[in-house]
Coordinates of C-alpha atoms and ligand atoms in Angstrom, one line a residue:
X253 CA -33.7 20.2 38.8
X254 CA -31.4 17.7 39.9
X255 CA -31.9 15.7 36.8
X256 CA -31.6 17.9 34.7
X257 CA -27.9 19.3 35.9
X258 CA -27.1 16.0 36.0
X259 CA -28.1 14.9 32.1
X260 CA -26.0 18.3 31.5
X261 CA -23.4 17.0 33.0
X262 CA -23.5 13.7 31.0
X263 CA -24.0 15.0 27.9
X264 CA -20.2 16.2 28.1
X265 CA -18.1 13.4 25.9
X266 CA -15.8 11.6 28.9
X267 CA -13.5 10.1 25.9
X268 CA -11.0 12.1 24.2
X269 CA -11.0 13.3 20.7
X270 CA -8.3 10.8 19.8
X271 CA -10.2 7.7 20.6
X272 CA -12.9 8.5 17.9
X273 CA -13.3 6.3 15.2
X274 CA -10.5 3.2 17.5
X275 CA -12.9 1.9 19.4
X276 CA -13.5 -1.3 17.6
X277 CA -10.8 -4.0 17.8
X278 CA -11.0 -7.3 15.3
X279 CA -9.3 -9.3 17.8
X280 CA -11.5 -8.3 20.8
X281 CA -14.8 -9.9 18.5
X282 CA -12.8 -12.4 17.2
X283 CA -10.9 -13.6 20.3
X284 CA -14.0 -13.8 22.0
X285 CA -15.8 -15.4 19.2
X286 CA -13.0 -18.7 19.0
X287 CA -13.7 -19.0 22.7
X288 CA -17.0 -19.1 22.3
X289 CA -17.7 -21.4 19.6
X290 CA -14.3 -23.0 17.9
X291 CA -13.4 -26.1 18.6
X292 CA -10.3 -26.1 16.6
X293 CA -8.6 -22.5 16.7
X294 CA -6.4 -21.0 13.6
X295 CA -6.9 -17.6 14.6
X296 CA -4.9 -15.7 16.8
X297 CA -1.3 -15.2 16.2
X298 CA 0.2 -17.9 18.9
X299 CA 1.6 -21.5 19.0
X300 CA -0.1 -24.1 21.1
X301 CA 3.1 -26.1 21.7
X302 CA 5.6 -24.7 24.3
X303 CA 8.4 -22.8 24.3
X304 CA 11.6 -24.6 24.2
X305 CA 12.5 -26.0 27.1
X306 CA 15.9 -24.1 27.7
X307 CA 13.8 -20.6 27.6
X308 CA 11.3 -22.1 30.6
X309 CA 14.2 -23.1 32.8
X310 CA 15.6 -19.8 32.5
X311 CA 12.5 -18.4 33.6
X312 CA 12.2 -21.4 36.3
X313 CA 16.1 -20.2 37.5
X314 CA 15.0 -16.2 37.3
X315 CA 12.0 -17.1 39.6
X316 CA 13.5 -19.0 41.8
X317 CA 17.2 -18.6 41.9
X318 CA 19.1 -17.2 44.5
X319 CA 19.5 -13.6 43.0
X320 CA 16.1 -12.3 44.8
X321 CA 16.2 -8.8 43.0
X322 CA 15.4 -10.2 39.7
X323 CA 11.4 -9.9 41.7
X324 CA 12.2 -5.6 41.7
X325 CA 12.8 -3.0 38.8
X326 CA 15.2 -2.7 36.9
X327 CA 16.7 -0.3 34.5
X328 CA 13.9 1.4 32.5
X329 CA 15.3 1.4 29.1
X330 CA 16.3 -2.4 29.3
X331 CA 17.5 -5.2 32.3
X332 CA 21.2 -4.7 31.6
X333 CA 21.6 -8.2 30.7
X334 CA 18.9 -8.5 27.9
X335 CA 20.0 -4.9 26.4
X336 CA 23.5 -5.9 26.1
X337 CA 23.3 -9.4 24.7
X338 CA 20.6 -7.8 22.0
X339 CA 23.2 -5.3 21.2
X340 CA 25.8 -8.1 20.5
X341 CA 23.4 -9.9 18.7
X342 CA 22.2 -7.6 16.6
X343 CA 25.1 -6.0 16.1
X344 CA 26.9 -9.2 14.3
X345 CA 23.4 -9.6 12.3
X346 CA 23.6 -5.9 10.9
X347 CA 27.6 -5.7 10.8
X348 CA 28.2 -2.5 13.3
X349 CA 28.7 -2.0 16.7
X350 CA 25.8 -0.8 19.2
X351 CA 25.7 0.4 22.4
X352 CA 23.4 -1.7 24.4
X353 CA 22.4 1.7 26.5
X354 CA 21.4 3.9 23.5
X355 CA 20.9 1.7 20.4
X356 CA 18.4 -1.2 22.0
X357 CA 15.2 -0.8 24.2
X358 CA 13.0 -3.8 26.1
X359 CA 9.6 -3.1 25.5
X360 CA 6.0 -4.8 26.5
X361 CA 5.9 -6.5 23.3
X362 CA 6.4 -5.5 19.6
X363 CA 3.1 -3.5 20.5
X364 CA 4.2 -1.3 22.7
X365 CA 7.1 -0.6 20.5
X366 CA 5.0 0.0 18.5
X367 CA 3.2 2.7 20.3
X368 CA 6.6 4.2 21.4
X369 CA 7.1 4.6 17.7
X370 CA 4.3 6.3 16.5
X371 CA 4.0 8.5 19.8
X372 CA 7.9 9.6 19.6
X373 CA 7.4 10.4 15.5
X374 CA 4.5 11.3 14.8
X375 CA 2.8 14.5 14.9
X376 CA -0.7 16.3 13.6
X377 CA -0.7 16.6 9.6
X378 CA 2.4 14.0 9.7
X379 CA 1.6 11.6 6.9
X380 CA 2.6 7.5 7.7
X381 CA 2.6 5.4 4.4
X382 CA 1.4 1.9 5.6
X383 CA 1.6 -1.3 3.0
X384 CA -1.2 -3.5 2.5
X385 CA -2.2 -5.9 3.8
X386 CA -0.8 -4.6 7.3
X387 CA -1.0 -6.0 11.2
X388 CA -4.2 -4.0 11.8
X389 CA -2.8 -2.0 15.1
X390 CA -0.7 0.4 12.3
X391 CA -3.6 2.3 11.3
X392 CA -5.1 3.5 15.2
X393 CA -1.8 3.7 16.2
X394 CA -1.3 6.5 14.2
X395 CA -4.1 8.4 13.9
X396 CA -3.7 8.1 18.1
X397 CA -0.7 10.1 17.6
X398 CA -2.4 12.5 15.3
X399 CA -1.3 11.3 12.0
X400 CA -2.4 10.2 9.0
X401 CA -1.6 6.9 7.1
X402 CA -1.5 6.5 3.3
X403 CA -2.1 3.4 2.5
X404 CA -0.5 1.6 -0.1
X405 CA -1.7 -2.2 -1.2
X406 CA 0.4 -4.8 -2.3
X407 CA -0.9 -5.9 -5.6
X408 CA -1.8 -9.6 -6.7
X409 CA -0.6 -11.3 -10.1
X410 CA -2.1 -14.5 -10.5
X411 CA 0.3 -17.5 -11.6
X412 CA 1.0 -18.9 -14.4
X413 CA 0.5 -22.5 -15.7
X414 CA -2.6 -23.0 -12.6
X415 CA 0.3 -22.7 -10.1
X416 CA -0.5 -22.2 -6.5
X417 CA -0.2 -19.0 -5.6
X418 CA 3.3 -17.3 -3.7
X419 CA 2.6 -14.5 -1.3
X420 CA 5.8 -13.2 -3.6
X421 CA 3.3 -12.8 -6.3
X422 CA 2.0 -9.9 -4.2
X423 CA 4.2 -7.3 -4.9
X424 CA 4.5 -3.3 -4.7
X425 CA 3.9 -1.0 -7.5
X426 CA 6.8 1.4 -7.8
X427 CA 5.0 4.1 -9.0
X428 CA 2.5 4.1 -7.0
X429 CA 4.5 3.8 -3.9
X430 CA 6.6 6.4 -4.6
X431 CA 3.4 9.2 -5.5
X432 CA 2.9 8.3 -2.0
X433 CA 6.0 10.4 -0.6
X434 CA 5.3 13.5 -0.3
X435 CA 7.4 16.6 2.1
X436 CA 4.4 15.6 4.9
X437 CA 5.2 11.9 4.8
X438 CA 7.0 11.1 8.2
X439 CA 7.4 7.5 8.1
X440 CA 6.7 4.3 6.3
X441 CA 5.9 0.7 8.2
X442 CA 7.6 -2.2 6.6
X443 CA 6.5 -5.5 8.1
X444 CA 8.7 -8.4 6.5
X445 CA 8.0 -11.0 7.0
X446 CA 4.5 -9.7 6.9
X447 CA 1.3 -10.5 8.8
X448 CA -0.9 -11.8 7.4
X449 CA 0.5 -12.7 4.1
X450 CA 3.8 -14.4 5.0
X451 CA 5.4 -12.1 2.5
X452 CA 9.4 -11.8 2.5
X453 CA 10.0 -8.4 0.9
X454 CA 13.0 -9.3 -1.8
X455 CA 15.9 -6.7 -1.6
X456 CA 14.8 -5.2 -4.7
X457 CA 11.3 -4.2 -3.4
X458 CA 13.6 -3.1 -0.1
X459 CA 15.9 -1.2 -2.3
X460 CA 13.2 0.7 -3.8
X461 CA 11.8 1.7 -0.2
X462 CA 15.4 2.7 1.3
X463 CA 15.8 5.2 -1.6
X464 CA 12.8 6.9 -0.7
X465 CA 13.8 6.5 2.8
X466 CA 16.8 8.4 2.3
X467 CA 15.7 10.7 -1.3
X468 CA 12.4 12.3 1.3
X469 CA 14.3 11.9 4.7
X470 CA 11.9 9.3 5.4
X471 CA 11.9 6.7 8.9
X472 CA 11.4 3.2 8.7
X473 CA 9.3 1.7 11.3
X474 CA 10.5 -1.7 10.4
X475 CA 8.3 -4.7 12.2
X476 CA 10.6 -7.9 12.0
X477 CA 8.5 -9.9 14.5
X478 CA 8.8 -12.9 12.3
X479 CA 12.6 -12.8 11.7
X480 CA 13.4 -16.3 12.1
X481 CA 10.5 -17.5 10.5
X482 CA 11.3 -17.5 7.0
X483 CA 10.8 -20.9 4.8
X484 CA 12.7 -22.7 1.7
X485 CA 16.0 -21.3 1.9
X486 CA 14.7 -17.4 1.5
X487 CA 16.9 -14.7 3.4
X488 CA 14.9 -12.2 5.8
X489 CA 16.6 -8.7 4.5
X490 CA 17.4 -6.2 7.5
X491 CA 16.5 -2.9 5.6
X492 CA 18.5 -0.9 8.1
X493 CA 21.2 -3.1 6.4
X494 CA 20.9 -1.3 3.4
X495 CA 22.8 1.8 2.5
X496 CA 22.1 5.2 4.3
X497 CA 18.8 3.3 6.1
X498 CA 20.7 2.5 9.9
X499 CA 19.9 6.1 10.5
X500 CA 16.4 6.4 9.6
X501 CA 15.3 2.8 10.7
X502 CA 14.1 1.4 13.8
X503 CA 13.7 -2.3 14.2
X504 CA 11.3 -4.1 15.5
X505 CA 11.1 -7.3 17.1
X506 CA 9.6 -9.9 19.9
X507 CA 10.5 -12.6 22.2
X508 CA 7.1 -13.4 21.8
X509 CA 7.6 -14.7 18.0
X510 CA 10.9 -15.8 18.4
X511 CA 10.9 -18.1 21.8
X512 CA 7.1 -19.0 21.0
X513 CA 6.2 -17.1 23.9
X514 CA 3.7 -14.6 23.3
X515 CA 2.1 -13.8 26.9
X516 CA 5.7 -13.1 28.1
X517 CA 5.5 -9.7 26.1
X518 CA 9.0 -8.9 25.9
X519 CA 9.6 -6.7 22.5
X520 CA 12.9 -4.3 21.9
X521 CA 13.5 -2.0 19.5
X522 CA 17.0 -1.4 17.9
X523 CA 18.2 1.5 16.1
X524 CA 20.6 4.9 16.2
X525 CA 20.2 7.1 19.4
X526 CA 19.1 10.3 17.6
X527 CA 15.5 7.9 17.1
X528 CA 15.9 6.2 20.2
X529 CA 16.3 8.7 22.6
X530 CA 13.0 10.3 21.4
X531 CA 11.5 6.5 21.9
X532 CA 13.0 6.3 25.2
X533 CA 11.1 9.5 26.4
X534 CA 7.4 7.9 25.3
X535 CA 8.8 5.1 27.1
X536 CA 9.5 6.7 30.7
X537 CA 6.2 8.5 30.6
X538 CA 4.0 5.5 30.1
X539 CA 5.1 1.8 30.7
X540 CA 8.6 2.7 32.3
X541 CA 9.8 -0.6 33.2
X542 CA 9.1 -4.6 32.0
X543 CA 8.9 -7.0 34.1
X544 CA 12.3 -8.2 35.3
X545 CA 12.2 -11.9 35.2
X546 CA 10.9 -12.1 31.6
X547 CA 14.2 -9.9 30.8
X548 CA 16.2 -12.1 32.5
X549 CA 15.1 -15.0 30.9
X550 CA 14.9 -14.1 27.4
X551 CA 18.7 -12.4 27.7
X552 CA 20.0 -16.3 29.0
X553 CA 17.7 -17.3 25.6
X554 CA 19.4 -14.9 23.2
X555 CA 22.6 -16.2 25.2
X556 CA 21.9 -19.4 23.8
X557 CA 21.0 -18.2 20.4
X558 CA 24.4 -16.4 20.3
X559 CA 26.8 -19.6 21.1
X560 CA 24.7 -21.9 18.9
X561 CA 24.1 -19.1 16.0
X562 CA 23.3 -20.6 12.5
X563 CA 23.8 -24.3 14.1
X564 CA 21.2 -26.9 13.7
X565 CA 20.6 -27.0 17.4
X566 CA 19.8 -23.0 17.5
X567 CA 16.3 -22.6 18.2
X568 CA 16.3 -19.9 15.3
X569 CA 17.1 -23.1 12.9
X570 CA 14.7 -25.7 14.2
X571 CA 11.7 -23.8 14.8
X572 CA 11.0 -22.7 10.8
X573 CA 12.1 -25.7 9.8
X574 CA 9.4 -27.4 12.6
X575 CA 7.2 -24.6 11.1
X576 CA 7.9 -25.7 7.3
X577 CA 6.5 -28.8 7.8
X578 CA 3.6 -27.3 9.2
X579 CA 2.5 -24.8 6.4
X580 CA 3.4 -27.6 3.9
X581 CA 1.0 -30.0 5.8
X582 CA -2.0 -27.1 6.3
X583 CA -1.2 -25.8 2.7
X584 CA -2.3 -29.7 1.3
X585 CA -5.4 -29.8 3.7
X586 CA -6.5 -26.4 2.7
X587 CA -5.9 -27.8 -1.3
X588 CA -7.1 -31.0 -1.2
X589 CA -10.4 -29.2 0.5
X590 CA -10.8 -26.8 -2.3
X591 CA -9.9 -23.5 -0.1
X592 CA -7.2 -22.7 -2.2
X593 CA -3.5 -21.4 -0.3
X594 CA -1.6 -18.8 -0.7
X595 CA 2.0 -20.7 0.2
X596 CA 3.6 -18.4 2.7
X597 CA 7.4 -17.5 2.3
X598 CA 7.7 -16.3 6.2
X599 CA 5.7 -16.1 9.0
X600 CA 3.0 -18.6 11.2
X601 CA 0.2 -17.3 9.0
X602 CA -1.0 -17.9 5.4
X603 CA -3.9 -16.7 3.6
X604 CA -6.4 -19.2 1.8
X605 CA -9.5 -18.8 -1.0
X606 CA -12.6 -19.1 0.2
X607 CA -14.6 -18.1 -3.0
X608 CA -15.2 -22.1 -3.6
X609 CA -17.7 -21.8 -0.6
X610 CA -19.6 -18.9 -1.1
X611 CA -22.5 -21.0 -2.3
X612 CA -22.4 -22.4 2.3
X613 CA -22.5 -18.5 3.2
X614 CA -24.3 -16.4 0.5
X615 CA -23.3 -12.8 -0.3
X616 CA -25.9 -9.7 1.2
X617 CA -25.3 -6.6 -0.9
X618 CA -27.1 -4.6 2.4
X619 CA -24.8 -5.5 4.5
X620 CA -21.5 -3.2 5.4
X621 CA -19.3 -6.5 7.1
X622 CA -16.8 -7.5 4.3
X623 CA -18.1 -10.8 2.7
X624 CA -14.8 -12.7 4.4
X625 CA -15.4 -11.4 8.0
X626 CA -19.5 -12.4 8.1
X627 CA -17.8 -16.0 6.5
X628 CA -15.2 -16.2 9.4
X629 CA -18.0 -15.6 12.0
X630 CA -20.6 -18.3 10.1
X631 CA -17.5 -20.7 9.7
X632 CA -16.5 -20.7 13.8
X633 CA -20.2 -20.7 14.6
X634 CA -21.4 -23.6 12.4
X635 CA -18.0 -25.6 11.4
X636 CA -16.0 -25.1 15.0
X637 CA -12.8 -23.6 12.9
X638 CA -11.6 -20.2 13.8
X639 CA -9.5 -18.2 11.3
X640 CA -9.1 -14.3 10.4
X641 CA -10.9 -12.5 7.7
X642 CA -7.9 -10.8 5.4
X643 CA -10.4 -7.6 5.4
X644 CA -9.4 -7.0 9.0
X645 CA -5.6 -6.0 7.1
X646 CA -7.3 -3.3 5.2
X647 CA -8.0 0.3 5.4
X648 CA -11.9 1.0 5.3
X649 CA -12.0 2.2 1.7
X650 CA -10.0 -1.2 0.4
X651 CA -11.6 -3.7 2.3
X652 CA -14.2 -4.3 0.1
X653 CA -11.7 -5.7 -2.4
X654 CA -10.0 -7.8 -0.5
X655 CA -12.3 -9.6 0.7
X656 CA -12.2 -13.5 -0.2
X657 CA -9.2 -14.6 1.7
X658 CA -9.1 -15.9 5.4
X659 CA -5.7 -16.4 7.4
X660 CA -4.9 -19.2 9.5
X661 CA -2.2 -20.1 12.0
X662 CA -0.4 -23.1 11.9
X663 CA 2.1 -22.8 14.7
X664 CA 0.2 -25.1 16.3
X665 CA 0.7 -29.3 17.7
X666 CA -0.1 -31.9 14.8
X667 CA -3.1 -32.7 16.6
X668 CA -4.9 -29.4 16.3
X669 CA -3.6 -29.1 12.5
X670 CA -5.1 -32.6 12.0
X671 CA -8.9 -31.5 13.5
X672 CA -9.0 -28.7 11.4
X673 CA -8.2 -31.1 8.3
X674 CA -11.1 -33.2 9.1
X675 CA -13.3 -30.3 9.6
X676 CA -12.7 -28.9 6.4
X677 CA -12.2 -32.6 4.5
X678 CA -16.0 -33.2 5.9
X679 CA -17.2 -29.9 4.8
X680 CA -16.0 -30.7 1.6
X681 CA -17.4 -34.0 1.7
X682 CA -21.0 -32.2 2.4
X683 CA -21.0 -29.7 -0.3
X684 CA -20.3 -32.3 -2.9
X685 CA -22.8 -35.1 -1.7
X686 CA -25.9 -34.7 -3.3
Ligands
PMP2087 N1 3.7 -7.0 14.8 C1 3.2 -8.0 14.1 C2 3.3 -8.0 12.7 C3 2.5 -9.0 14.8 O1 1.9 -9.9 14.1 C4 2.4 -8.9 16.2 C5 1.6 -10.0 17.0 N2 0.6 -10.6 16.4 C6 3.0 -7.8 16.9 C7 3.7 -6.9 16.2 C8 2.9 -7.7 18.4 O2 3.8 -8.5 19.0 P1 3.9 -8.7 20.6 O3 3.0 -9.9 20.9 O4 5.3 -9.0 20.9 O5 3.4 -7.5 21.2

């Protein structure tokens, strides 16, 4: 009898509805898989070198300084420091004035900004148009919430003349963006620069988005994480810059990315109040506060930033330009190796061919894994290099087509770029020796 009352009791689902069908997480396998196996790791979104040295000291000083409280809370919404000089900053980037109490929030990262957004916005039946290829914590997010997403891909045009392909030759179809607005669409998610293309959205393709925004009352969730790391003279676009979008946009963006300090998880979001305020409530009923010294010590960074804006000694100048060198270096490896780039206009990431290779890592028609994810897993198992299958960026029922392309990382030290060279020059070496 005992057992019995108590299988009945087990049989009764402890998770909630909402977590059905979000329980897997790429980066959880994948994560776990580089530690495992990789010897060289592109994978995961983060730069092995160190953040500059002025941002350490200021956490050094916030630690250990004489002002003891930076170790308690502070305000909710923001340290008052790190609110207001994001408020001047931003302000001068967009051209208006905002009021560091009701037009920024700190966050625990982009992520939980993220979260914030989709939680404040979103409700059951509420459609959210997503672009793809999108950073993969889009789609739970808002089906979390209760929503739907739409997604729309990005679609490829292949170069003339035998040219190496520009993530700007994947581009949106207007049309087909715009059947996706409909009177249930809530919100759209822009990412630009995006993961894990490195696509800089051009202020036509922005354009075309804004007047949707603003024709079907539309938000903007707009992701900016990789703000500063745009390459070749290209201009990163602020769509809430854009006529009639400040009031139905909310930006996005991360200390993490910017500093090269991605375990401090310090995000903000900027916008107008009337979308704040409804951010600010999710907010104060989950994470309520970030830790105080991280504030501190990114505000006396954007401090810096400010004083030395659009100088060759801002960090916001030197690290694409460090960066620049980098794709151009991996973007030659990957060529010369026959795993044909995508040349990246923005971000740490870019996307390379791996349909040269199939022959190392044969197709099987039975199994359900995207071809590019079971090659990722043979690749860190066998060869020691970590990278992320592009299928990961897809919805379920686009996956399939999308799925020849890995994405590596190359904020990383010279030294790690160099090992992954030699892993793929020898693998290259092996396929062609008889
Ligand atoms: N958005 C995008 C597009 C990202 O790539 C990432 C991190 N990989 C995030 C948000 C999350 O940023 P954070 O680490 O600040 O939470």
């Amino acid at each position: 009898f005992f057992c019995l009352s108590l299988q009945a009791k087990m049989s009764r689902p402890v998770h909630s509805r909402r977590l059905e069908g979000v329980d897997k997480n790429i980066w959880v396998e994948f994560v776990k898989l580089a530690a495992t196996y990789s010897t060289v790791n592109l994978g995961q979104g983060f730069p092995d070198f160190p953040p500059p040295d002025f941002l350490k000291e200021a956490l050094v000083t916030a630690l250990s300084g004489e002002n003891h409280m930076l170790h308690q809370y502070t305000r909710a919404f923001g340290h008052p420091p790190l609110v207001k000089i994001l408020a001047q900053f931003f302000g001068k980037l967009l051209g208006q004035d905002l009021d560091p109490m009701t037009n920024v929030m700190v966050t625990v990262g982009a992520y939980q900004a993220l979260f914030c957004c989709f939680q404040a916005f979103v409700d059951e039946g509420d459609e959210v148009i997503i672009i793809e290829p999108f950073f993969d914590c889009y789609e739970p997010m808002v089906t979390m919430a209760g929503g739907t997403p739409v997604f729309v891909p990005l679609r490829p045009k292949a170069p003339e003349n035998g040219k190496m392909m520009s993530s700007a030759d994947w581009k949106l179809d207007s049309a087909e963006l715009a059947s996706k607005f409909n009177e249930r669409t809530k919100a759209i998610v822009l990412n630009s620069p995006n993961n894990p293309l490195g696509k800089v959205f051009s202020r036509g393709e922005l354009e075309l988005i804004a007047d949707l925004c603003v024709k079907h009352d539309v938000l903007c969730i707009s992701d900016e994480v990789y703000e500063w790391l745009v390459y070749d003279g290209k201009e990163h676009i602020r769509i809430a810059s854009l006529p009639g979008m400040w009031d139905h946009t909310v930006i996005i963006g991360s200390a993490g990315k910017t500093f090269s300090a991605t375990g401090w998880k310090v995000g903000w979001t900027v916008g107008p109040n009337r979308l704040l305020q409804h951010i600010r409530t999710v907010h104060q009923n989950s994470v309520y506060h970030c830790a105080t010294v991280a504030q501190e010590a990114v505000a006396q960074g954007f401090q810096r930033e400010f004083m030395l804006y659009g100088k060759p000694d801002s960090y916001f100048v030197q690290l694409p330009k460090e960066l620049q060198k980098k794709r151009d270096w991996l973007v030659q490896s990957l060529d010369a190796a026959g795993m044909k780039p995508i040349i990246p206009e923005g971000t740490y990431f870019l996307l390379a061919d791996i349909s040269n290779f199939k022959s190392d890592v044969p197709d099987n028609p039975n199994s359900d894994e995207p071809y590019d994810s079971r090659f990722a897993k043979w690749m860190v198992k066998n060869k020691g290099l970590a990278a992320i299958p592009l299928s990961a960026f897809y919805c379920r029922a686009h996956k399939n087509n999308y799925s020849h392309f890995i994405r590596f990382c190359f904020a990383k030290e010279e030294a790690t770029l160099k090992a992954a060279s030699d892993i793929l020059q020898k693998w290259k070496q092996e396929k062609t020796s008889p």
